[in-house]
Coordinates of C-alpha atoms in Angstrom, one line a residue:
Chain A
M57 CA -32.6 40.5 -9.9
N58 CA -29.5 41.0 -12.1
I59 CA -26.1 39.9 -10.7
L60 CA -22.8 40.3 -12.3
L61 CA -20.6 37.2 -12.1
S62 CA -17.0 38.1 -12.9
G63 CA -13.7 36.3 -12.3
E64 CA -11.1 33.9 -13.6
F65 CA -12.5 30.4 -13.9
E66 CA -11.7 27.4 -15.9
A67 CA -14.7 26.4 -18.1
S68 CA -15.6 23.3 -16.1
E69 CA -15.2 25.2 -12.8
L70 CA -17.4 28.1 -14.1
H71 CA -20.1 25.6 -15.0
V72 CA -20.1 24.2 -11.4
W73 CA -20.3 27.6 -9.9
Q74 CA -23.1 28.7 -12.2
Q75 CA -25.1 25.6 -11.2
S76 CA -24.6 26.1 -7.5
L77 CA -25.3 29.8 -7.6
R78 CA -28.5 29.2 -9.7
A79 CA -29.7 26.6 -7.2
A80 CA -29.0 28.9 -4.2
L81 CA -30.6 32.0 -5.8
P82 CA -33.2 30.8 -8.3
D83 CA -34.6 34.3 -8.8
A84 CA -31.3 35.8 -10.0
H85 CA -30.2 36.5 -13.5
W86 CA -26.4 36.0 -13.8
L87 CA -24.8 38.3 -16.2
G88 CA -21.4 38.6 -17.8
R89 CA -19.6 42.0 -17.9
D90 CA -21.1 43.1 -21.3
E91 CA -24.6 42.0 -20.4
A92 CA -24.3 43.8 -17.0
L93 CA -23.2 47.0 -18.7
A94 CA -26.2 46.9 -21.0
V95 CA -28.5 47.0 -17.9
A96 CA -26.0 48.9 -15.6
D97 CA -28.7 50.7 -13.7
T98 CA -30.3 47.4 -12.5
V99 CA -27.1 45.7 -11.3
E100 CA -26.9 46.1 -7.5
V101 CA -24.8 43.0 -6.8
A102 CA -21.5 41.7 -8.2
V103 CA -20.2 38.2 -7.3
V104 CA -16.5 38.1 -8.0
A105 CA -13.6 35.7 -8.0
N106 CA -10.4 37.7 -8.6
P107 CA -12.1 39.7 -11.4
P108 CA -9.7 41.4 -13.9
P109 CA -9.0 45.0 -12.9
G110 CA -11.7 47.3 -14.2
S111 CA -14.4 44.7 -14.2
L112 CA -16.6 46.6 -11.8
R113 CA -16.4 50.0 -13.6
G114 CA -19.6 51.5 -15.0
L115 CA -22.0 49.9 -12.5
P116 CA -23.2 52.9 -10.4
K117 CA -25.9 51.1 -8.5
L118 CA -23.6 48.4 -6.9
R119 CA -24.6 47.9 -3.3
L120 CA -22.7 44.6 -2.6
I121 CA -19.5 43.2 -4.0
Q122 CA -19.4 39.6 -2.8
S123 CA -16.1 37.7 -3.2
L124 CA -16.2 33.9 -3.8
W125 CA -12.7 33.7 -2.4
A126 CA -11.6 34.2 1.2
G127 CA -8.6 36.3 0.3
V128 CA -9.4 39.8 -1.1
D129 CA -5.9 41.1 -1.3
R130 CA -5.9 41.0 -5.2
L131 CA -9.4 42.5 -5.4
L132 CA -8.5 45.5 -3.2
L133 CA -5.5 46.3 -5.5
D134 CA -7.9 47.2 -8.3
P135 CA -7.7 51.0 -8.5
T136 CA -11.0 51.2 -10.3
L137 CA -13.0 49.5 -7.5
P138 CA -16.2 51.5 -7.0
A139 CA -15.9 53.6 -3.8
G140 CA -18.6 53.1 -1.3
A141 CA -19.9 49.7 -2.4
P142 CA -19.5 47.3 0.5
I143 CA -17.2 44.3 -0.2
A144 CA -17.9 41.0 1.5
R145 CA -15.3 38.1 1.8
M146 CA -16.2 34.5 1.5
V147 CA -16.4 32.8 4.9
D148 CA -17.4 29.2 3.9
P149 CA -17.7 26.6 6.6
A150 CA -16.6 23.8 4.2
M151 CA -13.6 25.8 3.3
N152 CA -12.7 26.4 6.9
A153 CA -12.9 22.7 7.5
S154 CA -10.8 22.0 4.5
M155 CA -8.1 24.4 5.6
A156 CA -8.1 22.9 9.1
E157 CA -7.6 19.4 7.5
T158 CA -4.5 20.6 5.8
A159 CA -3.2 22.4 8.9
L160 CA -3.8 19.3 11.0
W161 CA -2.2 17.0 8.4
A162 CA 0.9 19.2 8.3
T163 CA 1.1 19.4 12.1
L164 CA 0.9 15.6 12.5
A165 CA 3.5 15.0 9.8
L166 CA 5.9 17.5 11.3
H167 CA 5.4 16.3 14.8
R168 CA 5.8 12.6 13.9
G169 CA 8.6 13.0 11.4
Y170 CA 6.6 11.7 8.4
F171 CA 8.2 14.0 5.9
D172 CA 11.6 12.7 7.1
Y173 CA 10.5 9.1 6.8
A174 CA 9.4 9.8 3.2
Q175 CA 13.0 11.1 2.5
A176 CA 14.4 8.0 4.2
Q177 CA 12.2 5.7 2.0
R178 CA 13.6 7.3 -1.1
R179 CA 17.1 6.7 0.1
G180 CA 16.2 3.1 1.2
L181 CA 16.9 3.8 4.9
W182 CA 15.0 2.0 7.7
Q183 CA 15.6 4.5 10.6
P184 CA 13.0 4.5 13.4
R185 CA 13.4 7.5 15.7
P186 CA 12.2 8.2 19.2
Q187 CA 8.7 9.6 19.4
R188 CA 7.3 12.6 21.2
R189 CA 3.9 12.9 22.7
A190 CA 1.6 15.5 21.2
D191 CA 1.4 17.3 24.5
S192 CA 5.1 18.1 24.3
V193 CA 4.6 19.9 20.9
A194 CA 3.7 23.7 20.8
V195 CA 1.8 24.9 17.8
L196 CA 1.3 28.6 16.9
V197 CA -1.4 29.6 14.5
L198 CA -0.9 33.1 13.0
G199 CA -4.3 34.6 12.2
L200 CA -7.4 34.0 14.2
G201 CA -10.1 34.5 11.6
Q202 CA -12.5 31.7 11.0
M203 CA -9.9 29.6 9.2
G204 CA -7.2 30.1 11.9
L205 CA -9.6 29.4 14.7
T206 CA -11.1 26.3 13.1
A207 CA -7.5 24.9 12.5
A208 CA -6.3 25.9 16.0
K209 CA -9.3 24.1 17.6
R210 CA -8.9 20.9 15.6
I211 CA -5.2 20.8 16.4
A212 CA -5.8 21.4 20.1
Q213 CA -8.3 18.5 20.0
Q214 CA -5.4 16.1 19.2
G215 CA -3.6 17.1 22.4
Y216 CA -1.2 19.7 21.1
H217 CA -0.5 22.9 23.0
V218 CA -1.9 25.6 20.7
S219 CA -1.5 29.3 20.8
G220 CA -3.0 31.8 18.4
W221 CA -1.8 35.2 17.3
S222 CA -3.4 38.1 15.4
L223 CA -2.2 41.5 14.6
R224 CA -5.1 43.2 16.3
P225 CA -6.9 41.9 19.4
R226 CA -10.0 39.8 18.8
A227 CA -13.2 41.2 20.4
D228 CA -13.4 38.0 22.3
A229 CA -9.7 37.7 23.1
G230 CA -8.5 35.3 25.8
D231 CA -8.8 31.6 26.0
L232 CA -10.9 30.2 23.1
D233 CA -11.7 26.5 23.6
G234 CA -8.2 25.9 25.0
I235 CA -6.4 28.1 22.6
A236 CA -4.4 31.0 24.2
A237 CA -5.1 34.0 22.0
H238 CA -2.5 36.8 21.8
A239 CA -2.3 40.0 19.7
G240 CA 0.0 42.7 18.5
Q241 CA 3.6 42.8 17.2
A242 CA 5.1 43.0 20.7
A243 CA 3.7 39.5 21.7
L244 CA 5.1 37.7 18.6
P245 CA 8.8 37.1 19.5
D246 CA 8.0 35.2 22.7
L247 CA 5.4 33.1 21.0
L248 CA 7.7 32.2 18.1
A249 CA 10.5 31.3 20.5
Q250 CA 8.2 28.7 22.2
S251 CA 6.7 27.1 19.1
N252 CA 7.7 23.9 17.4
V253 CA 5.2 24.3 14.5
V254 CA 4.1 27.7 13.1
I255 CA 1.1 27.8 10.8
N256 CA 0.4 30.9 8.8
L257 CA -3.3 31.8 8.2
L258 CA -3.0 35.6 8.2
P259 CA -4.7 37.9 5.7
L260 CA -2.2 39.5 3.3
T261 CA -2.1 43.2 4.1
P262 CA 0.8 45.8 4.0
A263 CA 1.3 45.0 7.7
T264 CA 1.7 41.3 7.2
T265 CA 3.6 41.2 3.9
G266 CA 7.1 39.7 4.5
L267 CA 6.3 39.1 8.1
L268 CA 7.9 35.6 8.0
D269 CA 11.5 36.7 7.5
A270 CA 15.0 35.9 8.8
R271 CA 14.3 37.6 12.2
C272 CA 11.2 35.6 12.7
F273 CA 12.8 32.3 11.7
A274 CA 15.8 33.0 14.0
L275 CA 13.4 33.4 16.9
M276 CA 11.9 29.9 16.3
P277 CA 13.6 27.0 18.1
R278 CA 16.0 24.9 16.2
G279 CA 14.2 22.0 14.4
A280 CA 10.8 23.9 14.2
G281 CA 8.5 23.6 11.2
L282 CA 6.8 26.3 9.1
V283 CA 3.4 25.8 7.4
N284 CA 2.3 28.6 5.1
L285 CA -1.3 28.2 3.9
A286 CA -2.1 32.0 3.5
R287 CA -0.2 33.9 0.8
G288 CA 3.2 33.6 -0.7
A289 CA 4.1 37.2 0.0
H290 CA 3.9 36.6 3.7
V291 CA 7.3 34.7 3.4
V292 CA 10.7 36.2 2.5
D293 CA 11.7 33.2 0.3
A294 CA 15.5 33.8 0.5
D295 CA 15.3 33.9 4.3
L296 CA 13.3 30.7 4.5
L297 CA 15.7 28.9 2.2
A298 CA 18.6 30.1 4.3
A299 CA 17.0 28.9 7.6
L300 CA 16.3 25.5 6.0
D301 CA 19.8 25.2 4.6
R302 CA 21.4 25.7 7.9
S303 CA 18.9 23.3 9.4
H304 CA 17.6 25.9 11.9
L305 CA 14.2 25.1 10.5
A306 CA 13.7 21.4 9.9
H307 CA 10.9 21.6 7.3
A308 CA 8.5 23.9 5.5
V309 CA 5.1 23.0 4.1
L310 CA 4.1 25.6 1.5
D311 CA 0.8 25.9 -0.3
V312 CA 1.1 29.4 -1.6
F313 CA 3.8 31.3 -3.5
R314 CA 4.6 34.8 -4.7
T315 CA 4.2 33.6 -8.3
E316 CA 1.8 30.8 -9.0
P317 CA 2.2 28.3 -10.5
L318 CA 5.6 28.2 -8.8
P319 CA 8.3 28.8 -11.6
A320 CA 10.0 25.6 -12.7
D321 CA 13.4 26.8 -11.7
H322 CA 12.4 27.7 -8.1
P323 CA 14.6 26.0 -5.5
Y324 CA 11.5 25.0 -3.4
W325 CA 10.7 22.3 -6.0
S326 CA 13.6 20.1 -5.2
H327 CA 14.5 21.1 -1.7
P328 CA 14.4 18.0 0.5
Q329 CA 13.1 20.1 3.5
V330 CA 10.2 21.6 1.5
T331 CA 6.8 20.0 0.9
L332 CA 5.0 22.0 -1.6
L333 CA 1.3 21.9 -2.6
P334 CA -0.2 23.6 -5.7
H335 CA -2.5 26.1 -3.8
V336 CA -4.9 23.4 -2.7
A337 CA -4.9 23.7 1.1
A338 CA -8.5 24.8 1.0
Q339 CA -10.7 25.3 -2.0
T340 CA -14.0 27.1 -1.8
D341 CA -16.8 24.6 -2.0
P342 CA -19.2 25.8 -4.6
E343 CA -22.3 24.3 -2.9
S344 CA -21.7 25.7 0.6
A345 CA -20.2 29.0 -0.7
S346 CA -23.3 29.6 -2.9
Q347 CA -25.4 29.4 0.2
V348 CA -23.2 32.0 1.8
V349 CA -23.6 34.3 -1.2
A350 CA -27.4 33.7 -1.2
A351 CA -27.7 34.6 2.5
N352 CA -25.8 37.9 1.9
V353 CA -27.8 38.8 -1.2
R354 CA -31.1 38.2 0.6
A355 CA -29.9 40.2 3.6
L356 CA -29.2 43.1 1.2
F357 CA -32.6 43.1 -0.4
E358 CA -34.4 42.6 2.9
G359 CA -32.5 45.4 4.6
R360 CA -30.7 43.2 7.1
P361 CA -27.0 43.6 8.0
L362 CA -24.4 42.1 5.6
A363 CA -22.0 39.5 6.8
H364 CA -18.2 39.2 6.5
L365 CA -17.7 42.8 5.3
V366 CA -14.2 43.9 4.4
Q367 CA -12.7 46.9 6.2
V368 CA -10.9 48.4 3.3
E369 CA -8.5 50.4 5.5
R370 CA -7.2 47.3 7.3
G371 CA -7.1 45.3 4.1
Y372 CA -9.4 42.3 4.9
Chain B
M32 CA 9.2 -8.1 45.2
N33 CA 11.4 -9.7 42.5
I34 CA 10.4 -9.1 38.8
L35 CA 12.0 -10.6 35.8
L36 CA 12.5 -8.0 33.0
S37 CA 13.2 -9.7 29.7
G38 CA 13.1 -8.6 26.1
E39 CA 15.0 -7.2 23.2
F40 CA 16.0 -3.7 23.8
E41 CA 18.7 -1.4 22.6
A42 CA 20.9 -0.3 25.5
S43 CA 19.6 3.3 25.5
E44 CA 16.1 2.1 25.3
L45 CA 16.6 -0.4 28.2
H46 CA 17.9 2.4 30.3
V47 CA 14.8 4.5 29.7
W48 CA 12.5 1.5 30.5
Q49 CA 14.4 0.7 33.7
Q50 CA 14.1 4.2 34.9
S51 CA 10.4 4.4 34.2
L52 CA 9.6 1.0 35.7
R53 CA 11.6 1.8 38.9
A54 CA 9.8 5.1 39.3
A55 CA 6.4 3.4 38.8
L56 CA 7.2 0.5 41.2
P57 CA 9.8 1.7 43.7
D58 CA 9.5 -1.5 45.8
A59 CA 10.4 -3.9 43.0
H60 CA 13.8 -5.5 42.3
W61 CA 14.3 -5.9 38.5
L62 CA 16.2 -9.0 37.6
G63 CA 17.8 -10.3 34.5
R64 CA 17.2 -14.0 33.5
D65 CA 20.2 -15.4 35.4
E66 CA 19.4 -13.4 38.5
A67 CA 15.8 -14.5 38.3
L68 CA 16.7 -18.2 38.0
A69 CA 18.9 -17.9 41.1
V70 CA 15.8 -16.9 43.2
A71 CA 13.3 -18.6 41.0
D72 CA 10.9 -19.4 43.8
T73 CA 10.4 -15.7 44.6
V74 CA 9.7 -14.5 41.0
E75 CA 5.9 -14.1 40.6
V76 CA 5.9 -11.5 37.8
A77 CA 7.7 -11.3 34.5
V78 CA 7.7 -8.0 32.5
V79 CA 8.5 -8.9 28.9
A80 CA 9.1 -7.2 25.5
N81 CA 9.4 -10.0 22.8
P82 CA 11.6 -12.1 25.1
P83 CA 13.7 -14.7 23.4
P84 CA 11.9 -18.1 23.4
G85 CA 12.6 -20.0 26.6
S86 CA 13.1 -16.9 28.6
L87 CA 10.3 -17.8 31.0
R88 CA 11.3 -21.4 31.6
G89 CA 12.2 -22.4 35.2
L90 CA 10.1 -19.9 37.0
P91 CA 7.4 -22.1 38.6
K92 CA 5.8 -19.3 40.7
L93 CA 4.9 -16.9 37.8
R94 CA 1.5 -15.5 38.4
L95 CA 1.6 -12.6 35.8
I96 CA 3.4 -12.3 32.5
Q97 CA 3.0 -8.6 31.6
S98 CA 3.9 -7.6 28.0
L99 CA 5.3 -4.1 27.4
W100 CA 4.1 -4.3 23.8
A101 CA 0.5 -4.3 22.6
G102 CA 1.0 -7.2 20.1
V103 CA 1.6 -10.6 21.8
D104 CA 1.6 -12.7 18.6
R105 CA 5.4 -13.4 18.9
L106 CA 5.2 -14.1 22.6
L107 CA 2.5 -16.7 22.1
L108 CA 4.6 -18.6 19.6
D109 CA 7.1 -19.5 22.4
P110 CA 6.3 -23.3 23.0
T111 CA 8.0 -23.0 26.4
L112 CA 5.7 -20.4 27.7
P113 CA 4.6 -21.6 31.2
A114 CA 1.0 -22.9 31.1
G115 CA -1.4 -21.3 33.5
A116 CA 0.4 -18.0 34.1
P117 CA -1.9 -15.2 33.0
I118 CA -0.5 -13.0 30.2
A119 CA -1.5 -9.4 30.0
R120 CA -1.1 -7.2 26.9
M121 CA 0.0 -3.6 27.1
V122 CA -2.9 -1.1 26.7
D123 CA -1.2 2.2 27.0
P124 CA -3.3 5.4 26.5
A125 CA -0.3 7.3 25.1
M126 CA 0.2 4.5 22.6
N127 CA -3.4 4.5 21.6
A128 CA -3.2 8.3 21.0
S129 CA 0.0 7.8 19.0
M130 CA -1.6 5.2 16.8
A131 CA -4.6 7.4 16.3
E132 CA -2.3 10.2 15.2
T133 CA -0.8 8.0 12.5
A134 CA -4.2 6.7 11.3
L135 CA -5.6 10.2 11.1
W136 CA -2.5 11.6 9.3
A137 CA -2.8 8.7 6.7
T138 CA -6.5 9.3 6.3
L139 CA -6.1 13.1 5.7
A140 CA -3.2 12.5 3.3
L141 CA -5.2 9.8 1.3
H142 CA -8.4 11.9 1.2
R143 CA -6.6 15.1 0.2
G144 CA -4.2 13.5 -2.3
Y145 CA -1.1 14.7 -0.4
F146 CA 0.9 11.6 -1.3
D147 CA 0.1 12.3 -5.0
Y148 CA 1.2 15.9 -4.6
A149 CA 4.5 14.7 -3.1
Q150 CA 5.0 12.6 -6.3
A151 CA 4.0 15.6 -8.4
Q152 CA 6.6 17.8 -6.6
R153 CA 9.4 15.3 -7.3
R154 CA 8.4 15.5 -11.0
G155 CA 8.1 19.3 -11.0
L156 CA 4.4 19.2 -11.8
W157 CA 1.9 21.9 -10.5
Q158 CA -1.4 20.0 -10.8
P159 CA -4.2 21.1 -8.5
R160 CA -7.1 18.7 -8.4
P161 CA -10.7 19.0 -7.3
Q162 CA -11.3 18.5 -3.7
R163 CA -13.8 16.3 -1.9
R164 CA -15.4 17.0 1.4
A165 CA -14.6 14.8 4.4
D166 CA -18.2 13.8 4.7
S167 CA -18.0 12.2 1.2
V168 CA -15.2 9.8 2.4
A169 CA -15.9 6.5 4.0
V170 CA -13.3 5.1 6.3
L171 CA -13.3 1.5 7.6
V172 CA -11.2 0.6 10.7
L173 CA -10.5 -3.1 11.0
G174 CA -10.1 -4.0 14.7
L175 CA -12.0 -2.3 17.4
G176 CA -9.7 -2.8 20.4
Q177 CA -8.5 0.3 22.3
M178 CA -6.3 1.3 19.4
G179 CA -8.9 0.8 16.7
L180 CA -11.6 2.6 18.6
T181 CA -9.4 5.6 19.5
A182 CA -8.4 6.0 15.9
A183 CA -11.9 5.6 14.6
K184 CA -13.3 8.2 17.0
R185 CA -10.6 10.8 16.1
I186 CA -11.2 10.2 12.4
A187 CA -14.9 10.5 12.8
Q188 CA -14.3 13.8 14.7
Q189 CA -13.0 15.3 11.5
G190 CA -16.2 14.7 9.6
Y191 CA -15.4 11.4 7.9
H192 CA -18.0 8.5 7.7
V193 CA -16.3 5.9 9.9
S194 CA -17.3 2.2 10.3
G195 CA -15.5 -0.3 12.4
W196 CA -15.2 -4.1 12.1
S197 CA -14.0 -6.8 14.3
L198 CA -13.9 -10.6 13.9
R199 CA -16.0 -11.1 17.0
P200 CA -18.8 -8.9 18.2
R201 CA -17.9 -6.4 20.9
A202 CA -19.7 -6.7 24.1
D203 CA -20.9 -3.1 23.6
A204 CA -21.6 -3.5 19.8
G205 CA -23.6 -1.0 18.0
D206 CA -23.0 2.7 17.5
L207 CA -20.0 3.9 19.4
D208 CA -19.7 7.7 19.4
G209 CA -20.8 7.9 15.8
I210 CA -18.9 4.8 14.7
A211 CA -21.0 2.0 13.2
A212 CA -19.5 -1.2 14.6
H213 CA -19.9 -4.5 12.7
A214 CA -18.6 -8.0 13.4
G215 CA -17.9 -11.3 11.7
Q216 CA -16.6 -12.5 8.3
A217 CA -20.0 -12.2 6.7
A218 CA -20.2 -8.5 7.3
L219 CA -16.8 -7.7 5.7
P220 CA -17.4 -7.7 1.9
D221 CA -20.1 -5.1 2.0
L222 CA -18.1 -2.9 4.3
L223 CA -15.0 -3.1 2.1
A224 CA -17.1 -2.3 -1.0
Q225 CA -18.2 1.0 0.6
S226 CA -14.8 2.2 1.9
N227 CA -12.5 4.7 0.4
V228 CA -9.9 4.2 3.1
V229 CA -9.3 0.9 5.0
I230 CA -7.1 1.0 8.2
N231 CA -5.9 -2.2 9.6
L232 CA -5.5 -2.4 13.4
L233 CA -6.4 -6.1 14.0
P234 CA -4.5 -8.4 16.3
L235 CA -2.5 -11.0 14.4
T236 CA -4.0 -14.4 14.9
P237 CA -4.4 -17.5 12.7
A238 CA -7.8 -16.1 11.7
T239 CA -6.5 -12.7 10.6
T240 CA -3.2 -13.8 9.0
G241 CA -3.4 -13.0 5.2
L242 CA -6.8 -11.4 5.6
L243 CA -5.8 -8.5 3.4
D244 CA -5.6 -10.4 0.1
A245 CA -6.6 -10.2 -3.6
R246 CA -10.2 -10.9 -2.8
C247 CA -10.4 -8.2 -0.2
F248 CA -8.6 -5.6 -2.5
A249 CA -11.0 -6.5 -5.4
L250 CA -14.0 -5.7 -3.1
M251 CA -12.6 -2.2 -2.3
P252 CA -13.7 0.5 -4.7
R253 CA -11.3 1.7 -7.4
G254 CA -9.0 4.4 -6.0
A255 CA -9.3 3.3 -2.4
G256 CA -6.3 3.5 0.0
L257 CA -5.0 0.9 2.4
V258 CA -3.3 1.7 5.7
N259 CA -1.6 -1.2 7.6
L260 CA -0.6 -0.3 11.1
A261 CA -1.0 -3.8 12.7
R262 CA 1.3 -6.6 11.5
G263 CA 2.9 -7.4 8.1
A264 CA 1.5 -10.8 8.0
H265 CA -2.1 -9.4 7.7
V266 CA -1.2 -8.5 4.1
V267 CA -0.5 -10.8 1.2
D268 CA 2.2 -8.6 -0.3
A269 CA 2.0 -9.9 -3.9
D270 CA -1.7 -9.3 -4.0
L271 CA -1.3 -5.7 -2.7
L272 CA 1.4 -5.0 -5.3
A273 CA -0.8 -6.3 -8.0
A274 CA -3.8 -4.2 -6.8
L275 CA -1.5 -1.1 -6.8
D276 CA 0.1 -1.8 -10.1
R277 CA -3.3 -2.0 -11.9
S278 CA -4.2 1.2 -10.0
H279 CA -7.2 -0.5 -8.5
L280 CA -5.9 0.7 -5.1
A281 CA -4.5 4.2 -5.3
H282 CA -2.0 4.1 -2.5
A283 CA -0.9 2.1 0.5
V284 CA 0.6 3.3 3.8
L285 CA 2.5 0.5 5.4
D286 CA 4.2 0.6 8.8
V287 CA 4.7 -3.1 9.4
F288 CA 6.1 -5.9 7.3
R289 CA 6.6 -9.7 7.3
T290 CA 10.3 -9.1 7.7
E291 CA 11.6 -6.1 9.6
P292 CA 13.6 -4.1 8.7
L293 CA 12.1 -4.4 5.3
P294 CA 14.7 -6.1 3.0
A295 CA 16.6 -3.7 0.8
D296 CA 15.4 -5.3 -2.4
H297 CA 11.7 -5.3 -1.5
P298 CA 9.5 -3.6 -4.2
Y299 CA 7.7 -1.5 -1.6
W300 CA 10.8 0.7 -1.1
S301 CA 10.6 2.3 -4.5
H302 CA 6.9 1.9 -5.3
P303 CA 5.4 5.3 -6.1
Q304 CA 2.1 4.3 -4.6
V305 CA 3.6 3.0 -1.3
T306 CA 4.4 5.2 1.7
L307 CA 6.4 3.1 4.1
L308 CA 7.3 3.8 7.7
P309 CA 9.8 1.8 9.8
H310 CA 7.4 0.4 12.3
V311 CA 6.9 3.7 14.1
A312 CA 3.1 4.2 13.9
A313 CA 2.9 3.9 17.7
Q314 CA 5.6 3.3 20.1
T315 CA 4.9 2.3 23.7
D316 CA 5.5 5.3 25.9
P317 CA 7.8 4.1 28.8
E318 CA 6.4 6.5 31.2
S319 CA 2.7 5.8 30.8
A320 CA 3.2 2.1 30.0
S321 CA 5.1 1.7 33.3
Q322 CA 2.1 3.1 35.1
V323 CA 0.0 0.4 33.4
V324 CA 2.5 -2.3 34.5
A325 CA 2.5 -1.0 38.1
A326 CA -1.3 -1.0 38.2
N327 CA -1.5 -4.6 37.1
V328 CA 1.3 -5.7 39.5
R329 CA -0.4 -4.0 42.4
A330 CA -3.7 -5.6 41.5
L331 CA -2.0 -9.0 41.5
F332 CA -0.6 -8.6 45.0
E333 CA -3.7 -7.0 46.4
G334 CA -5.9 -9.8 44.9
R335 CA -7.8 -7.5 42.6
P336 CA -8.7 -8.5 39.0
L337 CA -5.9 -8.2 36.4
A338 CA -6.4 -5.9 33.4
H339 CA -5.9 -6.6 29.7
L340 CA -5.6 -10.4 30.0
V341 CA -4.8 -12.3 26.8
Q342 CA -7.2 -15.2 25.9
V343 CA -4.6 -17.6 24.6
E344 CA -7.1 -19.6 22.6
R345 CA -8.1 -16.6 20.5
G346 CA -4.6 -15.3 20.3
Y347 CA -4.8 -11.8 21.8

């Protein structure tokens, strides 16, 4: 079987992916764009990682576009995307775990003041402060997909009060392993007002772009922390900086930005209340992700239902 | 019943403890040292928090010395400590949880490189690095008391390979909820050689003082991290600085020091591979600790066995 592999990779990264994909699907031939066009009528699957716009043109037989990344917001912006070919997101258990690790680390650090102690160390200050118990800290996870849910459960395991929110109700809404699940715009203000830590794991869609703005920050209690692990465009940067500067929000942990790498002159770099990461909260694990790709490709050729399909109209 | 309350507290802290202890033991009269001496024959219990040496002299009827702190190494150094009065350590579930939070936070940060990313942020560098899965990281917890065990279990829950070590075998040695428990000096070198993260939660005794020295660091694999949450005197500071400076150890998280507050000119303050905390890894929670005190005091007067007794000859 002929599969197009298209995306932006560093050379060493591409090599790792090629190895993992070959091991997971030993019968497949992995083709670049030019090779695929030469045998266009035989290419039914494209495996993509933010492919340059236009990369999927001229492949009339595509029956599956499988993303290697969890976020498909950039992919869906390509106006030349073939209509009708199903698109599948990556839902990689190793990546979910990795994202949950970052969310848990940020929650522990915000709760226990470890970012502030790091500042104090740089200023040579020995300043122990009173300690709060985890069960007095309320954490809100925005986005209850596989990543949000994994993070919410691991944080709840540590004794925090965890709520979850999504734009649309989950099919299995209600109490999920101790996480109170809420849905819809109307539910958000009350949840924000009760939350000491807000963790963003929403998909980026027109409905969620700019959701984390001045109105949202004003609803959060004074001293709360924000953790953005989803997409830079969820946050209105000027509003966040203003909320930090007046110390309404105590700290922000940011992994994603509207422009990446974050431009050298951006105020986030040197802001004492910002901890920034270079988009590393969760990387797809080539080994486990290749198994997910292989399972979906086999499902396609054996006529079974495909997993993790994107609903283009909702944007994820 | 008359109880001596003796220790070093800040005024606001003392107030909180008095409130919690009164609520937990409403029948008790809490006396200072001079008041206690005036009714010395009626004082059967002393509740102490690093009391100044000599504080327990002249109280011939003492039947229980209950520490509010988990570590009793300073208490046991008092040569005037009344012989024969049983000493109980604090074993506070809230404090165990709090210590486990710090151990877990440090493990996540070392595994995921978050201390390095903080350095990169200060230097304006966007440098994503490849990611390892938790199940490829080996964590060794030194000390398998209640704190060590709680920390080890929570870290294992996140998918890390966790081993535990104590100087003497535990009565229930073996596999404890997925933690491989080892004991004795002879077992330590192999464990150190296999561990990417070493977390110290040992009691401070003559046998463990200076345990974390050049020999121990040399056994650990290159790039490993050290987390000291127990006592400063467990670490030979010059050896640790040397191991960090030649980058054999990648990073150390230190909460405790031989002199506290850490002197302003100590090299730890500005060392880029040291994250230091002002002895806040786990504070005793007055509310839950007072319940532990009350349970032991009631046991004493009702003739039931006392909990958490110190074996003076082993030092904890």
